[in-house]
mmCIF file of C-alpha atoms and ligand atoms in Angstrom:
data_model
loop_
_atom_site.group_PDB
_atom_site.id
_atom_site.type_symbol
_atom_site.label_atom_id
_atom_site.label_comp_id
_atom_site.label_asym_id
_atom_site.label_seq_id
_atom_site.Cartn_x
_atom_site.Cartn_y
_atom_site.Cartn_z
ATOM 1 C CA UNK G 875 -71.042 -20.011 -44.561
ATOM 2 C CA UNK G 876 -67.733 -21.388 -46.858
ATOM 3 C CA UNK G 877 -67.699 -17.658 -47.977
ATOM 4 C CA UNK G 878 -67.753 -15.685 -44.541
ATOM 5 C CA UNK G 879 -65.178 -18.416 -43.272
ATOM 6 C CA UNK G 880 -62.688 -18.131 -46.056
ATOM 7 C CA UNK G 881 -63.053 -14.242 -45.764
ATOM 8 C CA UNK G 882 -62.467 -13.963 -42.427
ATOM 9 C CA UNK G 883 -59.493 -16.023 -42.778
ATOM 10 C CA UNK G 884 -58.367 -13.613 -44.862
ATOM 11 C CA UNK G 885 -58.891 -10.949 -42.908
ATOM 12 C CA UNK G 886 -56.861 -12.397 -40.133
ATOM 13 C CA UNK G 887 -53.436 -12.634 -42.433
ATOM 14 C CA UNK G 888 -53.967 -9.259 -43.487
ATOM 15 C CA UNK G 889 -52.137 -7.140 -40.798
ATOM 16 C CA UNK G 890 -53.694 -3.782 -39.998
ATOM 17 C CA UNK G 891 -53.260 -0.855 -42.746
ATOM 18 C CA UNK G 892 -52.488 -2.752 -44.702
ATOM 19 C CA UNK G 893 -53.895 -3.551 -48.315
ATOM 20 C CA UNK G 894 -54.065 -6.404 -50.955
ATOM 21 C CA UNK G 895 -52.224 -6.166 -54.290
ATOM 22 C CA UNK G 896 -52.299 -8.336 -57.057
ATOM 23 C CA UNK G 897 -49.169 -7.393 -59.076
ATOM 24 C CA UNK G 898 -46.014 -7.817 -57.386
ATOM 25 C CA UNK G 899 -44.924 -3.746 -56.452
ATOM 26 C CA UNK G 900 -40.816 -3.099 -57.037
ATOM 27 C CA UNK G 901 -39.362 -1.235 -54.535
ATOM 28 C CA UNK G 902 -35.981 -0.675 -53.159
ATOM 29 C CA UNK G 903 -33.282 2.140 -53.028
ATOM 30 C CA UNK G 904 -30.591 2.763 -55.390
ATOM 31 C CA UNK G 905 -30.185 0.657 -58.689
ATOM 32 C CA UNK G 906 -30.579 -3.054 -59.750
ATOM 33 C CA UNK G 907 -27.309 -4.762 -60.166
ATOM 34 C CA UNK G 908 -27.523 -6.704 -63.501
ATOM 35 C CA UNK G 909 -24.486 -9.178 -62.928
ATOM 36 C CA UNK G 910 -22.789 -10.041 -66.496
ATOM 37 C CA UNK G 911 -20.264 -12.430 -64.754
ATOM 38 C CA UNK G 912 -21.149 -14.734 -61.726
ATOM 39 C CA UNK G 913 -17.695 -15.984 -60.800
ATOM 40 C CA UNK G 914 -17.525 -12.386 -59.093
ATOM 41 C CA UNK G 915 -20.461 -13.480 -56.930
ATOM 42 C CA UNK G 916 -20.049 -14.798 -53.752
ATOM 43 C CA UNK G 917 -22.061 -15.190 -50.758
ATOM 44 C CA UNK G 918 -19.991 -14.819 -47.257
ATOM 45 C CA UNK G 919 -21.236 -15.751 -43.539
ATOM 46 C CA UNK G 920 -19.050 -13.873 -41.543
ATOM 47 C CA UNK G 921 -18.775 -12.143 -37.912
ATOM 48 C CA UNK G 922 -19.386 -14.181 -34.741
ATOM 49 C CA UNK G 923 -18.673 -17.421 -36.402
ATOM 50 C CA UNK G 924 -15.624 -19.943 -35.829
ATOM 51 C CA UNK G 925 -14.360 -19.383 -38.935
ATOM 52 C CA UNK G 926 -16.071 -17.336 -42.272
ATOM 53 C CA UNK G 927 -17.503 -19.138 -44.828
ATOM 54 C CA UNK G 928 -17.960 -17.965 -48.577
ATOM 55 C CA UNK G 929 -19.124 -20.205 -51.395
ATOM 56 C CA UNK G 930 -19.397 -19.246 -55.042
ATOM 57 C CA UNK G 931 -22.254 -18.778 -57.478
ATOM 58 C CA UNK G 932 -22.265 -22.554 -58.605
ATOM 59 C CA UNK G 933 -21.718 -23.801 -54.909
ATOM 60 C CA UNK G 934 -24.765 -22.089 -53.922
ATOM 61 C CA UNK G 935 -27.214 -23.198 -56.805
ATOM 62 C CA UNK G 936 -25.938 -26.664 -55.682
ATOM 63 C CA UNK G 937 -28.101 -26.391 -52.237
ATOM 64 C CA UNK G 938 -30.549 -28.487 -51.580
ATOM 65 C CA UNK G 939 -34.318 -26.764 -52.275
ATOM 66 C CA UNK G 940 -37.242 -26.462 -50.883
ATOM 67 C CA UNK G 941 -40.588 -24.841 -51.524
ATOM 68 C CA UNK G 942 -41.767 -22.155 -49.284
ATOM 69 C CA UNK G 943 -45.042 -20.482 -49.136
ATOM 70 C CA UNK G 944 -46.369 -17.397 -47.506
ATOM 71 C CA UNK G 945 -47.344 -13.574 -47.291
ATOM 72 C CA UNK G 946 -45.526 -10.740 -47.638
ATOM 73 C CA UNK G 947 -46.127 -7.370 -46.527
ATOM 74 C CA UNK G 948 -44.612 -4.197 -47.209
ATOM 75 C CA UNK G 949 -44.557 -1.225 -45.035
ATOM 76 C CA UNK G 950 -45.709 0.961 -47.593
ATOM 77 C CA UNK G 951 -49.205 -0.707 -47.161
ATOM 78 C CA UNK G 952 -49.375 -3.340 -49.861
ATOM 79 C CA UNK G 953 -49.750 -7.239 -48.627
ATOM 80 C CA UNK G 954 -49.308 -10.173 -51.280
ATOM 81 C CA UNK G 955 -50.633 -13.337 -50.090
ATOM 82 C CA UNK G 956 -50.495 -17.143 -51.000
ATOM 83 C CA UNK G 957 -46.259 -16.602 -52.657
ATOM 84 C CA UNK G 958 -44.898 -19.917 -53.404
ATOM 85 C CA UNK G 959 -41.109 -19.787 -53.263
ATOM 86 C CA UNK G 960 -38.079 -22.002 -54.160
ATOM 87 C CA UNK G 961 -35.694 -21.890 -51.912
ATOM 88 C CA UNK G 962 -33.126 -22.904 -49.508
ATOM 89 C CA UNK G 963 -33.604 -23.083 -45.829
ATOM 90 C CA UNK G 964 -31.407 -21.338 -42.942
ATOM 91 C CA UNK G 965 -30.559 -24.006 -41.632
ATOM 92 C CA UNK G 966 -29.084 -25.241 -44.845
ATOM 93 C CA UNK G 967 -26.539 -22.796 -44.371
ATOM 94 C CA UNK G 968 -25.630 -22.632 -40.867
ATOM 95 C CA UNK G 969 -24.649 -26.313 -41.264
ATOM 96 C CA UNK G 970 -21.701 -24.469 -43.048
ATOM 97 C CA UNK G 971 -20.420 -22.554 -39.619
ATOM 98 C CA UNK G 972 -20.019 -22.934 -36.303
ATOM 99 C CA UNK G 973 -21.650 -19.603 -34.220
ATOM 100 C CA UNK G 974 -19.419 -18.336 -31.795
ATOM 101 C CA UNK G 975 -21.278 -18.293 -28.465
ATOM 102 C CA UNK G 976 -22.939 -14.439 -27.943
ATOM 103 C CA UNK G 977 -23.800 -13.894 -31.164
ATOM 104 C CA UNK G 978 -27.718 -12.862 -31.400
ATOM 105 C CA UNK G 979 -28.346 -10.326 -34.145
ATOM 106 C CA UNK G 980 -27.780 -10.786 -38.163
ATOM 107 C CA UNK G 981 -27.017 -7.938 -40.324
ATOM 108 C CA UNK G 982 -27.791 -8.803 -44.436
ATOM 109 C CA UNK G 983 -25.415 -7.257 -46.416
ATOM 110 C CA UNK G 984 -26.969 -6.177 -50.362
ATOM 111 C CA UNK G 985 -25.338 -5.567 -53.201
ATOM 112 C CA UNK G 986 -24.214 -1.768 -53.185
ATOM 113 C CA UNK G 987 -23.785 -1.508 -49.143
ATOM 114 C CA UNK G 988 -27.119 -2.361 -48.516
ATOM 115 C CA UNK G 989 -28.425 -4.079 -45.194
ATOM 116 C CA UNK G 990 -30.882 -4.679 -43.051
ATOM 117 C CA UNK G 991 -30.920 -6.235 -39.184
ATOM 118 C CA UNK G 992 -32.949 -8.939 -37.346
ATOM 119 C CA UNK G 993 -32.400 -11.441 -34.307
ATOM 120 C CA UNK G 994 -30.787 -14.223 -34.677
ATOM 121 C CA UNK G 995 -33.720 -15.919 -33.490
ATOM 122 C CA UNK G 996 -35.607 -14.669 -36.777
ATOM 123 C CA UNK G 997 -33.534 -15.368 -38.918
ATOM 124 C CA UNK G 998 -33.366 -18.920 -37.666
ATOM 125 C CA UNK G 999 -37.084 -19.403 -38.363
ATOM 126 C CA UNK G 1000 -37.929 -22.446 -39.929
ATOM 127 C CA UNK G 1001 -39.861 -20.059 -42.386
ATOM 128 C CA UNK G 1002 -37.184 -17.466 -43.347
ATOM 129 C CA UNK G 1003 -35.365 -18.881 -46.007
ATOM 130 C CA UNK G 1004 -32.801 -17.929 -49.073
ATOM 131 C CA UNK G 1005 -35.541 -17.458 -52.098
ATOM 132 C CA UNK G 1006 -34.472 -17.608 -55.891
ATOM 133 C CA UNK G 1007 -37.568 -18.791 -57.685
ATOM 134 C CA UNK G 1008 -40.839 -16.596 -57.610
ATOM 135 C CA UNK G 1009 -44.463 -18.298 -58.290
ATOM 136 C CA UNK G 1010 -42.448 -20.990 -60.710
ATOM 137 C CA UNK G 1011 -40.510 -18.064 -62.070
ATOM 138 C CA UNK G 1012 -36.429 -17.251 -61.820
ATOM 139 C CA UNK G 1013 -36.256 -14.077 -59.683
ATOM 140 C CA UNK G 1014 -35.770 -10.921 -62.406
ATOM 141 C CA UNK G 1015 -33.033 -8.684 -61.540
ATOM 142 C CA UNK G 1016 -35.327 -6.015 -60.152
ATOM 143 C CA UNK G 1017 -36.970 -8.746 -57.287
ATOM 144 C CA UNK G 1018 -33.542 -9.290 -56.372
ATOM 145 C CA UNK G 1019 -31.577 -12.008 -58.529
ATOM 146 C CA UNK G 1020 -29.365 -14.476 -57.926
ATOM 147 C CA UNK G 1021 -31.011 -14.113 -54.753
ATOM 148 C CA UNK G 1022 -32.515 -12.724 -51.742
ATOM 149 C CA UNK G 1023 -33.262 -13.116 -48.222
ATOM 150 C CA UNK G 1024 -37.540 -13.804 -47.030
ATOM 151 C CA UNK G 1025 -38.517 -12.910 -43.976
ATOM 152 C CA UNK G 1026 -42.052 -13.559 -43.964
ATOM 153 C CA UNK G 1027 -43.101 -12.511 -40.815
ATOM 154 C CA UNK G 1028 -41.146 -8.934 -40.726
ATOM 155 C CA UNK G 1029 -42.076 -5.756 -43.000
ATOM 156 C CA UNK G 1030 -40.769 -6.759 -46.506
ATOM 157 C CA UNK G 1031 -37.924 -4.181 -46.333
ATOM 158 C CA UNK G 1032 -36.289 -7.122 -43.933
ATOM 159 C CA UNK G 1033 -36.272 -9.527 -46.713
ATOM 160 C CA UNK G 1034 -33.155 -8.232 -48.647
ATOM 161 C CA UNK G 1035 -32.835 -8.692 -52.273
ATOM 162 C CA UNK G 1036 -29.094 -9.325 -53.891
ATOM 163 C CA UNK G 1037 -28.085 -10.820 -51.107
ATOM 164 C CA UNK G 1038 -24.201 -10.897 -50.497
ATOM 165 C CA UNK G 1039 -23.307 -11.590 -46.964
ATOM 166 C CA UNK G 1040 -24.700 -12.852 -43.379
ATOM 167 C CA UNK G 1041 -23.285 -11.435 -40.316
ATOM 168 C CA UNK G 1042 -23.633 -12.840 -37.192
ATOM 169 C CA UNK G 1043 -23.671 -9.947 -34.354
ATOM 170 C CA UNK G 1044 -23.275 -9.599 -30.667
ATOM 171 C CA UNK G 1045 -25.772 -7.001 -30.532
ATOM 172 C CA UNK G 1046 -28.148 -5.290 -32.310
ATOM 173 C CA UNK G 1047 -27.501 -2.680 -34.787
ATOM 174 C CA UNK G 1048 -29.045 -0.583 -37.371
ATOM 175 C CA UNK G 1049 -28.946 -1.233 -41.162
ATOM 176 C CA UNK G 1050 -29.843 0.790 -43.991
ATOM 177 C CA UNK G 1051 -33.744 2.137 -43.469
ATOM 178 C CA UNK G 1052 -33.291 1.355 -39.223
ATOM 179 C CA UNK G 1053 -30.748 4.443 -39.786
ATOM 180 C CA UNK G 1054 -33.564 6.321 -41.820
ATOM 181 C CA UNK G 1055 -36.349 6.236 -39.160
ATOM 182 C CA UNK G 1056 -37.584 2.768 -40.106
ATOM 183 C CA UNK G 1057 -38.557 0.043 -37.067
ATOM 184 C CA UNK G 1058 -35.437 -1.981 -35.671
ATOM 185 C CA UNK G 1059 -37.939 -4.929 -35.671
ATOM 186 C CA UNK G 1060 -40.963 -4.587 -38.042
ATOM 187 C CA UNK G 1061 -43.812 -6.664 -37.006
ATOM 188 C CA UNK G 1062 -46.255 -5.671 -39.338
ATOM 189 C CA UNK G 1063 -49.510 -7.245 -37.118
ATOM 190 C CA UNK G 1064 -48.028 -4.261 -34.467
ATOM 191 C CA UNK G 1065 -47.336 -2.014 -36.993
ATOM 192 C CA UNK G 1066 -44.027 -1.551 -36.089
ATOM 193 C CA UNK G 1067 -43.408 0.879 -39.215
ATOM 194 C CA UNK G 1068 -41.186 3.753 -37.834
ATOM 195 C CA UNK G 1069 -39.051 3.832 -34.650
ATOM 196 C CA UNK G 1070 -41.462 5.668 -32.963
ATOM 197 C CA UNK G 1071 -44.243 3.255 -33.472
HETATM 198 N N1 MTE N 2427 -30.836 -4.884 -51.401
HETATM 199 C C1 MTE N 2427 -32.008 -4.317 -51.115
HETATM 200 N N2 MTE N 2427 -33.004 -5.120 -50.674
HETATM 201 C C2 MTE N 2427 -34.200 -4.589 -50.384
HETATM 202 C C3 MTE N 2427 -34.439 -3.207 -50.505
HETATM 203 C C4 MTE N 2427 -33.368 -2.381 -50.968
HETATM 204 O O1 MTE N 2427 -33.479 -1.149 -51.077
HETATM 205 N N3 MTE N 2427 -32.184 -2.986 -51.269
HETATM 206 N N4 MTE N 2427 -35.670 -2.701 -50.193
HETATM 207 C C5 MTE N 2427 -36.528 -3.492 -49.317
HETATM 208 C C6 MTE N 2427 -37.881 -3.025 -49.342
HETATM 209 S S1 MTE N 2427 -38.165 -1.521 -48.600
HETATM 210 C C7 MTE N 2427 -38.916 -3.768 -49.848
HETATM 211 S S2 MTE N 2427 -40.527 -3.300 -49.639
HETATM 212 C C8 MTE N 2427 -38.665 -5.022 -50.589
HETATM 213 C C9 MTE N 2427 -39.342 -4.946 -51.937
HETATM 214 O O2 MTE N 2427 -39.112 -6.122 -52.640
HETATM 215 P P1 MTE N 2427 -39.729 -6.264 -54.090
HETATM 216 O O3 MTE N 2427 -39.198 -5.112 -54.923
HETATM 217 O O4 MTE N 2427 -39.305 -7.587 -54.595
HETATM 218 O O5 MTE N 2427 -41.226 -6.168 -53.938
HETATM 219 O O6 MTE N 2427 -37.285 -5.253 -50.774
HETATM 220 C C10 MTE N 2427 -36.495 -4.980 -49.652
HETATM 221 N N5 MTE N 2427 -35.174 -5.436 -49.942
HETATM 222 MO MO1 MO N 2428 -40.513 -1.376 -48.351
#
């Protein structure tokens, strides 16, 4: 049964607790930057690299694109499946620097002191990418414009919006919500929600 199939399908990318939403749900903390003036903007790689890298506003929206698509899901128990993205791949930017040997965690820097941590390794992902369009939409300010980092296969609070700076660790290390009780990792098909989980 076409029905049962494509149901079941379903129910296998929808990670447990987890719920489907239509709308796209804003969350974050603190306030949306609304940037008047982009030659202010950069975007900086920095940390266990041979030398930092930071490219402006106009340097960036001259990367090559790509379309991503995927599911997101938040640790506040809304999923959002089938996204289509514009974007432009990790590895895009890494052909900017040259890692110093030992690095193997990434901290994204927000807008405001935000950040967030992951490996290395997932951030390297083939699907983790720099997103700026939205289901054939410009990001709005409150999803995160210019830009923001999608990790697709972490909790949504991994996927930072007004994203500033990559920094390229030699060990892990908490960023803003890790510090508040949130999962160092975040797979959401383990439920890895709070540190305790
Ligand atoms: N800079 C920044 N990025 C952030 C956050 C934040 O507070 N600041 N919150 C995270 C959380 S908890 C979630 S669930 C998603 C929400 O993204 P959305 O508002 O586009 O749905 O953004 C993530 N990225
Ligand atoms: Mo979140």
């Amino acid at each position: 049964m076409l029905f049962g199939q494509k149901s079941q399908e379903r129910n296998d990318r929808v990670p447990p607790g987890q719920t489907l939403t239509q709308s796209w749900p804003v969350l974050h903390y603190g306030s949306v930057p609304y940037y008047k003036d982009m030659s202010q903007w950069d975007l900086r790689l920095f940390g266990l690299v041979e030398e930092e890298f930071s490219m402006s506003y106009e340097d960036f929206m001259d990367l090559p694109r790509k379309e991503f698509a995927n599911d997101i899901h938040c640790v506040t128990t809304w999923s959002k499946l089938d996204n289509v993205w514009e974007g432009i791949a990790v590895s895009e930017l890494m052909s900017k620097v040259k890692l110093k040997p030992g690095a193997t965690h990434v901290m994204l820097h927000a807008e405001h002191g935000w950040t967030t941590n992951l490996p290395l390794e997932d951030f390297l992902q083939e699907t983790s990418f720099l997103g700026i369009r939205h289901n054939g939409e410009w990001l709005t300010p409150d999803h995160g414009y210019p830009v923001r980092m999608v990790v697709p296969h972490l909790y949504f609070w991994k996927s930072a919006k007004w994203l500033r700076g990559i920094e390229f660790m030699p060990k892990d290390k908490p960023g803003f919500w890790e510090r508040n009780g949130y999962h160092m990792y975040g797979d959401p098909f383990l439920e890895q929600r709070y540190d305790f989980d």
